Amino acid sequence: MLVSAPGGGSAQGVAIPNFWDPSVQLDRPDLTGLRTVRFLIDDDFPPLHFAALDTNPTGFSVELARAACERLGLTCTIQVRRFDTLLDALADKQGDVVAAAIPLTASLRQRFAVTAPYFKFPARFVVRKDRDLPAPTGTALKGKTVGIIGGTAHEAFAKAFMQMAALKSFPELRAAQTALKDGDIDYLFADGLGLALWVGGEDAGGCCDFSGGPYLESRFFGEGIGFVVRKDDETLRRAFDYALQQLWKEGKYAELYLRFFPISPF
């Protein structure tokens, strides 16, 4: 059931994922004469991409894009678009790279080229700190009540692999979080990113924390997100794959991760 982030590290007590195989060294392609690279983003999905207090775009994906451009010695611009228009704008050559939380899927790869993932959306368990419950592995869930969000991949995963638990479905995440905080359920199993924002936020009031490790089964929770380019920009894809690997090896990825994920979803 539990699939750990490959080669993950930690800093300042925060788990930092690593999606790059250390045995594979990517080559930097020749970028001589490459034009200014135009990134397309949405600014309404914190902490990955959002508008800062000064209205300028920022977020983990945005700053990673900027760092990759600097690592490659490229001049890059950031254009903000509505999320549902990003891929069409890329196809129409209104930009060169999409850096937003668009899931890597087979249908996306049919239309575009994508880098290796630089972020994934793990599923996680959360518990009340004062309940002293065991980590949710093996038979530990037997007889325990696990909150899930109806109609989600997390519900499907729980029904497939947590048959010894009593599953309690909620219509949306906020209701499930309230139930956990009030002690109406033992565990909450949901999207790790949303849970990380809640655990570290005011609404949780310090009540709860993660239990166990991240679940990254791609059949349920997807392959993550990467930079998206047009298929005829293979050199650009290879360049950003190279840059992302170098940013991990040199510590820049970890630096940015710690800035935007004080509570890690991993």
C-alpha positions as YAML, in Angstrom:
chain: A
units: angstrom
residues:
- id: 1
  name: MET
  ca: [0.00, 0.00, 0.00]
- id: 2
  name: LEU
  ca: [2.66, 2.49, 0.97]
- id: 3
  name: VAL
  ca: [4.86, 3.78, -1.83]
- id: 4
  name: SER
  ca: [7.59, 6.10, -0.64]
- id: 5
  name: ALA
  ca: [8.94, 9.04, -2.60]
- id: 6
  name: PRO
  ca: [12.02, 7.78, -4.45]
- id: 7
  name: GLY
  ca: [15.26, 8.96, -2.90]
- id: 8
  name: GLY
  ca: [13.54, 11.57, -0.78]
- id: 9
  name: GLY
  ca: [15.57, 13.79, 1.53]
- id: 10
  name: SER
  ca: [14.82, 16.03, 4.47]
- id: 11
  name: ALA
  ca: [15.84, 19.42, 5.76]
- id: 12
  name: GLN
  ca: [14.74, 21.35, 8.83]
- id: 13
  name: GLY
  ca: [12.46, 18.40, 9.64]
- id: 14
  name: VAL
  ca: [10.57, 18.74, 6.34]
- id: 15
  name: ALA
  ca: [10.44, 15.71, 4.00]
- id: 16
  name: ILE
  ca: [11.66, 16.71, 0.54]
- id: 17
  name: PRO
  ca: [10.83, 14.37, -2.37]
- id: 18
  name: ASN
  ca: [13.25, 13.40, -5.11]
- id: 19
  name: PHE
  ca: [11.92, 12.29, -8.49]
- id: 20
  name: TRP
  ca: [15.29, 11.98, -10.26]
- id: 21
  name: ASP
  ca: [17.24, 8.74, -10.60]
- id: 22
  name: PRO
  ca: [20.79, 9.46, -9.38]
- id: 23
  name: SER
  ca: [22.18, 6.79, -11.70]
- id: 24
  name: VAL
  ca: [20.92, 8.65, -14.78]
- id: 25
  name: GLN
  ca: [22.85, 11.77, -15.76]
- id: 26
  name: LEU
  ca: [21.04, 13.93, -18.30]
- id: 27
  name: ASP
  ca: [22.99, 15.98, -20.84]
- id: 28
  name: ARG
  ca: [22.53, 19.68, -21.45]
- id: 29
  name: PRO
  ca: [21.41, 20.23, -25.06]
- id: 30
  name: ASP
  ca: [22.89, 22.95, -27.24]
- id: 31
  name: LEU
  ca: [20.75, 26.06, -26.70]
- id: 32
  name: THR
  ca: [22.69, 28.40, -28.96]
- id: 33
  name: GLY
  ca: [20.41, 31.03, -30.45]
- id: 34
  name: LEU
  ca: [17.37, 29.97, -28.43]
- id: 35
  name: ARG
  ca: [14.75, 32.71, -28.22]
- id: 36
  name: THR
  ca: [13.24, 34.15, -25.05]
- id: 37
  name: VAL
  ca: [11.18, 31.40, -23.42]
- id: 38
  name: ARG
  ca: [7.61, 32.34, -22.51]
- id: 39
  name: PHE
  ca: [6.14, 30.50, -19.53]
- id: 40
  name: LEU
  ca: [2.36, 30.25, -19.17]
- id: 41
  name: ILE
  ca: [0.90, 29.91, -15.68]
- id: 42
  name: ASP
  ca: [-2.30, 30.25, -13.69]
- id: 43
  name: ASP
  ca: [-2.17, 32.33, -10.48]
- id: 44
  name: ASP
  ca: [-4.87, 30.65, -8.41]
- id: 45
  name: PHE
  ca: [-3.43, 27.39, -7.05]
- id: 46
  name: PRO
  ca: [-1.23, 28.04, -4.00]
- id: 47
  name: PRO
  ca: [1.40, 27.06, -3.09]
- id: 48
  name: LEU
  ca: [2.29, 25.93, -6.64]
- id: 49
  name: HIS
  ca: [1.26, 29.07, -8.52]
- id: 50
  name: PHE
  ca: [-0.49, 32.15, -7.15]
- id: 51
  name: ALA
  ca: [-0.39, 35.95, -7.02]
- id: 52
  name: ALA
  ca: [1.87, 37.43, -4.34]
- id: 53
  name: LEU
  ca: [0.85, 40.43, -2.23]
- id: 54
  name: ASP
  ca: [2.42, 42.70, -4.87]
- id: 55
  name: THR
  ca: [0.24, 40.88, -7.49]
- id: 56
  name: ASN
  ca: [3.30, 39.36, -9.20]
- id: 57
  name: PRO
  ca: [3.08, 35.61, -9.90]
- id: 58
  name: THR
  ca: [4.96, 33.32, -7.56]
- id: 59
  name: GLY
  ca: [4.71, 29.82, -6.11]
- id: 60
  name: PHE
  ca: [6.77, 26.66, -6.20]
- id: 61
  name: SER
  ca: [6.18, 25.95, -9.92]
- id: 62
  name: VAL
  ca: [6.80, 29.58, -10.88]
- id: 63
  name: GLU
  ca: [10.02, 29.97, -8.90]
- id: 64
  name: LEU
  ca: [11.22, 26.57, -10.11]
- id: 65
  name: ALA
  ca: [10.68, 27.77, -13.68]
- id: 66
  name: ARG
  ca: [12.66, 30.93, -12.97]
- id: 67
  name: ALA
  ca: [15.46, 28.94, -11.36]
- id: 68
  name: ALA
  ca: [15.57, 26.54, -14.32]
- id: 69
  name: CYS
  ca: [15.87, 29.47, -16.73]
- id: 70
  name: GLU
  ca: [18.71, 30.92, -14.67]
- id: 71
  name: ARG
  ca: [20.45, 27.54, -14.54]
- id: 72
  name: LEU
  ca: [20.25, 27.30, -18.34]
- id: 73
  name: GLY
  ca: [21.24, 30.92, -18.91]
- id: 74
  name: LEU
  ca: [17.97, 31.63, -20.69]
- id: 75
  name: THR
  ca: [15.85, 34.75, -20.75]
- id: 76
  name: CYS
  ca: [12.31, 33.85, -19.70]
- id: 77
  name: THR
  ca: [9.02, 35.65, -19.19]
- id: 78
  name: ILE
  ca: [5.97, 34.68, -17.12]
- id: 79
  name: GLN
  ca: [2.49, 35.15, -18.56]
- id: 80
  name: VAL
  ca: [-0.62, 34.62, -16.42]
- id: 81
  name: ARG
  ca: [-3.61, 32.98, -18.08]
- id: 82
  name: ARG
  ca: [-6.81, 31.36, -16.88]
- id: 83
  name: PHE
  ca: [-6.09, 27.72, -16.03]
- id: 84
  name: ASP
  ca: [-8.49, 26.23, -18.57]
- id: 85
  name: THR
  ca: [-6.86, 28.19, -21.41]
- id: 86
  name: LEU
  ca: [-3.22, 27.26, -20.78]
- id: 87
  name: LEU
  ca: [-2.90, 24.26, -23.08]
- id: 88
  name: ASP
  ca: [-4.75, 25.89, -25.97]
- id: 89
  name: ALA
  ca: [-2.52, 28.96, -25.60]
- id: 90
  name: LEU
  ca: [0.53, 26.70, -25.73]
- id: 91
  name: ALA
  ca: [-0.78, 24.91, -28.83]
- id: 92
  name: ASP
  ca: [-1.45, 28.30, -30.48]
- id: 93
  name: LYS
  ca: [2.17, 29.33, -29.79]
- id: 94
  name: GLN
  ca: [1.14, 32.13, -27.45]
- id: 95
  name: GLY
  ca: [3.74, 30.71, -25.04]
- id: 96
  name: ASP
  ca: [6.42, 28.04, -24.97]
- id: 97
  name: VAL
  ca: [6.12, 26.20, -21.63]
- id: 98
  name: VAL
  ca: [3.24, 25.60, -19.24]
- id: 99
  name: ALA
  ca: [4.27, 25.52, -15.57]
- id: 100
  name: ALA
  ca: [1.01, 24.72, -13.81]
- id: 101
  name: ALA
  ca: [-0.69, 21.85, -11.99]
- id: 102
  name: ILE
  ca: [-1.86, 20.03, -15.12]
- id: 103
  name: PRO
  ca: [-1.76, 16.27, -14.43]
- id: 104
  name: LEU
  ca: [0.57, 14.15, -16.55]
- id: 105
  name: THR
  ca: [-1.72, 11.77, -18.43]
- id: 106
  name: ALA
  ca: [-1.65, 9.70, -21.61]
- id: 107
  name: SER
  ca: [-3.98, 12.18, -23.31]
- id: 108
  name: LEU
  ca: [-1.69, 15.09, -22.39]
- id: 109
  name: ARG
  ca: [1.30, 13.25, -23.87]
- id: 110
  name: GLN
  ca: [-0.61, 12.66, -27.10]
- id: 111
  name: ARG
  ca: [-0.82, 16.42, -27.62]
- id: 112
  name: PHE
  ca: [2.35, 17.71, -25.95]
- id: 113
  name: ALA
  ca: [5.82, 16.80, -24.72]
- id: 114
  name: VAL
  ca: [6.43, 16.88, -20.96]
- id: 115
  name: THR
  ca: [9.40, 16.78, -18.64]
- id: 116
  name: ALA
  ca: [9.76, 14.23, -15.90]
- id: 117
  name: PRO
  ca: [7.55, 15.15, -12.94]
- id: 118
  name: TYR
  ca: [8.90, 17.70, -10.47]
- id: 119
  name: PHE
  ca: [5.95, 17.31, -8.07]
- id: 120
  name: LYS
  ca: [3.36, 14.65, -7.26]
- id: 121
  name: PHE
  ca: [0.16, 14.67, -5.23]
- id: 122
  name: PRO
  ca: [0.51, 12.02, -2.52]
- id: 123
  name: ALA
  ca: [-2.36, 10.71, -0.47]
- id: 124
  name: ARG
  ca: [-1.87, 10.91, 3.30]
- id: 125
  name: PHE
  ca: [-3.45, 9.95, 6.59]
- id: 126
  name: VAL
  ca: [-4.06, 12.60, 9.25]
- id: 127
  name: VAL
  ca: [-4.90, 11.94, 12.91]
- id: 128
  name: ARG
  ca: [-5.54, 13.94, 16.06]
- id: 129
  name: LYS
  ca: [-2.31, 14.40, 17.99]
- id: 130
  name: ASP
  ca: [-3.94, 13.53, 21.32]
- id: 131
  name: ARG
  ca: [-5.39, 10.17, 20.21]
- id: 132
  name: ASP
  ca: [-2.05, 8.30, 20.14]
- id: 133
  name: LEU
  ca: [-3.23, 6.09, 17.30]
- id: 134
  name: PRO
  ca: [-0.83, 3.66, 15.58]
- id: 135
  name: ALA
  ca: [0.51, 4.34, 12.11]
- id: 136
  name: PRO
  ca: [-2.13, 3.21, 9.59]
- id: 137
  name: THR
  ca: [-0.38, 0.09, 8.30]
- id: 138
  name: GLY
  ca: [-1.46, -3.54, 8.09]
- id: 139
  name: THR
  ca: [-4.13, -4.47, 10.58]
- id: 140
  name: ALA
  ca: [-3.83, -1.20, 12.54]
- id: 141
  name: LEU
  ca: [-6.93, 0.13, 10.76]
- id: 142
  name: LYS
  ca: [-9.10, -2.81, 11.81]
- id: 143
  name: GLY
  ca: [-12.19, -1.43, 13.50]
- id: 144
  name: LYS
  ca: [-11.05, 2.16, 13.08]
- id: 145
  name: THR
  ca: [-13.15, 4.82, 11.34]
- id: 146
  name: VAL
  ca: [-11.45, 6.37, 8.33]
- id: 147
  name: GLY
  ca: [-12.88, 9.52, 6.78]
- id: 148
  name: ILE
  ca: [-12.73, 9.79, 2.99]
- id: 149
  name: ILE
  ca: [-14.08, 12.23, 0.41]
- id: 150
  name: GLY
  ca: [-16.82, 10.75, -1.76]
- id: 151
  name: GLY
  ca: [-16.19, 10.34, -5.46]
- id: 152
  name: THR
  ca: [-12.40, 10.72, -5.22]
- id: 153
  name: ALA
  ca: [-9.47, 8.48, -6.05]
- id: 154
  name: HIS
  ca: [-8.80, 8.36, -2.31]
- id: 155
  name: GLU
  ca: [-12.20, 6.78, -1.74]
- id: 156
  name: ALA
  ca: [-11.54, 4.22, -4.49]
- id: 157
  name: PHE
  ca: [-8.13, 3.38, -3.00]
- id: 158
  name: ALA
  ca: [-9.56, 3.05, 0.51]
- id: 159
  name: LYS
  ca: [-12.33, 0.73, -0.69]
- id: 160
  name: ALA
  ca: [-9.77, -1.44, -2.47]
- id: 161
  name: PHE
  ca: [-7.15, -1.67, 0.27]
- id: 162
  name: MET
  ca: [-8.72, -0.72, 3.62]
- id: 163
  name: GLN
  ca: [-11.48, -3.27, 3.87]
- id: 164
  name: MET
  ca: [-10.87, -3.86, 7.58]
- id: 165
  name: ALA
  ca: [-11.60, -0.21, 8.38]
- id: 166
  name: ALA
  ca: [-14.98, 1.44, 8.74]
- id: 167
  name: LEU
  ca: [-15.04, 3.98, 5.94]
- id: 168
  name: LYS
  ca: [-17.06, 7.16, 6.44]
- id: 169
  name: SER
  ca: [-17.67, 9.27, 3.33]
- id: 170
  name: PHE
  ca: [-17.94, 13.07, 3.37]
- id: 171
  name: PRO
  ca: [-19.12, 15.37, 0.56]
- id: 172
  name: GLU
  ca: [-16.06, 17.64, 0.76]
- id: 173
  name: LEU
  ca: [-12.73, 17.98, 2.55]
- id: 174
  name: ARG
  ca: [-13.73, 20.69, 5.01]
- id: 175
  name: ALA
  ca: [-16.49, 18.52, 6.49]
- id: 176
  name: ALA
  ca: [-14.07, 15.61, 6.93]
- id: 177
  name: GLN
  ca: [-11.48, 17.87, 8.56]
- id: 178
  name: THR
  ca: [-14.09, 19.12, 11.02]
- id: 179
  name: ALA
  ca: [-15.09, 15.53, 11.84]
- id: 180
  name: LEU
  ca: [-11.48, 14.60, 12.55]
- id: 181
  name: LYS
  ca: [-10.94, 17.70, 14.68]
- id: 182
  name: ASP
  ca: [-14.13, 16.91, 16.65]
- id: 183
  name: GLY
  ca: [-13.08, 13.29, 17.18]
- id: 184
  name: ASP
  ca: [-15.90, 11.81, 15.10]
- id: 185
  name: ILE
  ca: [-13.45, 9.79, 13.00]
- id: 186
  name: ASP
  ca: [-10.11, 8.17, 13.84]
- id: 187
  name: TYR
  ca: [-8.21, 8.87, 10.63]
- id: 188
  name: LEU
  ca: [-8.71, 11.07, 7.59]
- id: 189
  name: PHE
  ca: [-7.35, 9.83, 4.25]
- id: 190
  name: ALA
  ca: [-7.21, 12.46, 1.50]
- id: 191
  name: ASP
  ca: [-4.99, 14.58, -0.76]
- id: 192
  name: GLY
  ca: [-1.70, 15.28, 0.99]
- id: 193
  name: LEU
  ca: [-1.31, 18.79, -0.40]
- id: 194
  name: GLY
  ca: [-4.69, 19.96, 0.85]
- id: 195
  name: LEU
  ca: [-4.08, 18.27, 4.20]
- id: 196
  name: ALA
  ca: [-0.64, 19.88, 4.56]
- id: 197
  name: LEU
  ca: [-2.15, 23.33, 4.07]
- id: 198
  name: TRP
  ca: [-4.81, 22.53, 6.67]
- id: 199
  name: VAL
  ca: [-2.49, 20.95, 9.25]
- id: 200
  name: GLY
  ca: [-0.27, 24.04, 9.20]
- id: 201
  name: GLY
  ca: [-3.12, 26.54, 9.06]
- id: 202
  name: GLU
  ca: [-5.30, 28.35, 11.59]
- id: 203
  name: ASP
  ca: [-8.41, 26.21, 10.98]
- id: 204
  name: ALA
  ca: [-6.73, 23.09, 12.33]
- id: 205
  name: GLY
  ca: [-5.60, 24.91, 15.46]
- id: 206
  name: GLY
  ca: [-2.69, 22.52, 15.90]
- id: 207
  name: CYS
  ca: [-5.04, 19.60, 16.49]
- id: 208
  name: CYS
  ca: [-3.69, 17.15, 13.98]
- id: 209
  name: ASP
  ca: [-0.69, 15.76, 12.17]
- id: 210
  name: PHE
  ca: [0.25, 13.28, 9.46]
- id: 211
  name: SER
  ca: [0.50, 9.60, 10.31]
- id: 212
  name: GLY
  ca: [2.40, 7.10, 8.20]
- id: 213
  name: GLY
  ca: [4.04, 7.92, 4.91]
- id: 214
  name: PRO
  ca: [2.93, 9.19, 1.50]
- id: 215
  name: TYR
  ca: [0.93, 7.03, -0.90]
- id: 216
  name: LEU
  ca: [1.99, 7.57, -4.52]
- id: 217
  name: GLU
  ca: [0.23, 4.78, -6.43]
- id: 218
  name: SER
  ca: [0.02, 6.34, -9.91]
- id: 219
  name: ARG
  ca: [-3.02, 4.28, -10.94]
- id: 220
  name: PHE
  ca: [-5.02, 6.13, -8.29]
- id: 221
  name: PHE
  ca: [-3.20, 9.39, -7.61]
- id: 222
  name: GLY
  ca: [-1.63, 10.19, -10.97]
- id: 223
  name: GLU
  ca: [1.90, 10.72, -12.24]
- id: 224
  name: GLY
  ca: [2.29, 14.26, -10.94]
- id: 225
  name: ILE
  ca: [3.09, 17.42, -12.87]
- id: 226
  name: GLY
  ca: [5.96, 18.57, -15.07]
- id: 227
  name: PHE
  ca: [6.72, 21.37, -17.51]
- id: 228
  name: VAL
  ca: [4.68, 21.02, -20.72]
- id: 229
  name: VAL
  ca: [5.97, 22.06, -24.17]
- id: 230
  name: ARG
  ca: [4.89, 21.51, -27.76]
- id: 231
  name: LYS
  ca: [6.06, 18.29, -29.36]
- id: 232
  name: ASP
  ca: [8.16, 20.20, -31.90]
- id: 233
  name: ASP
  ca: [10.16, 21.79, -29.03]
- id: 234
  name: GLU
  ca: [12.03, 18.64, -28.04]
- id: 235
  name: THR
  ca: [15.22, 20.59, -27.36]
- id: 236
  name: LEU
  ca: [13.33, 22.77, -24.89]
- id: 237
  name: ARG
  ca: [11.91, 19.71, -23.12]
- id: 238
  name: ARG
  ca: [15.36, 18.14, -22.83]
- id: 239
  name: ALA
  ca: [16.80, 21.42, -21.56]
- id: 240
  name: PHE
  ca: [14.29, 21.74, -18.75]
- id: 241
  name: ASP
  ca: [14.59, 18.05, -17.85]
- id: 242
  name: TYR
  ca: [18.33, 18.67, -17.49]
- id: 243
  name: ALA
  ca: [17.81, 21.88, -15.51]
- id: 244
  name: LEU
  ca: [15.35, 20.29, -13.07]
- id: 245
  name: GLN
  ca: [17.77, 17.44, -12.34]
- id: 246
  name: GLN
  ca: [20.59, 19.93, -11.76]
- id: 247
  name: LEU
  ca: [18.44, 22.07, -9.45]
- id: 248
  name: TRP
  ca: [17.78, 18.99, -7.32]
- id: 249
  name: LYS
  ca: [21.46, 17.97, -7.21]
- id: 250
  name: GLU
  ca: [22.62, 21.49, -6.36]
- id: 251
  name: GLY
  ca: [20.09, 22.04, -3.56]
- id: 252
  name: LYS
  ca: [18.02, 24.75, -5.24]
- id: 253
  name: TYR
  ca: [14.98, 22.47, -5.47]
- id: 254
  name: ALA
  ca: [15.14, 21.85, -1.72]
- id: 255
  name: GLU
  ca: [15.54, 25.57, -1.02]
- id: 256
  name: LEU
  ca: [12.40, 26.41, -3.00]
- id: 257
  name: TYR
  ca: [10.49, 23.46, -1.55]
- id: 258
  name: LEU
  ca: [11.17, 24.62, 2.00]
- id: 259
  name: ARG
  ca: [10.01, 28.13, 1.09]
- id: 260
  name: PHE
  ca: [6.60, 27.00, -0.15]
- id: 261
  name: PHE
  ca: [6.01, 23.80, 1.86]
- id: 262
  name: PRO
  ca: [6.75, 24.45, 5.55]
- id: 263
  name: ILE
  ca: [4.50, 21.41, 6.16]
- id: 264
  name: SER
  ca: [5.48, 18.86, 3.53]
- id: 265
  name: PRO
  ca: [2.75, 16.72, 1.94]
- id: 266
  name: PHE
  ca: [5.36, 13.92, 1.68]
...
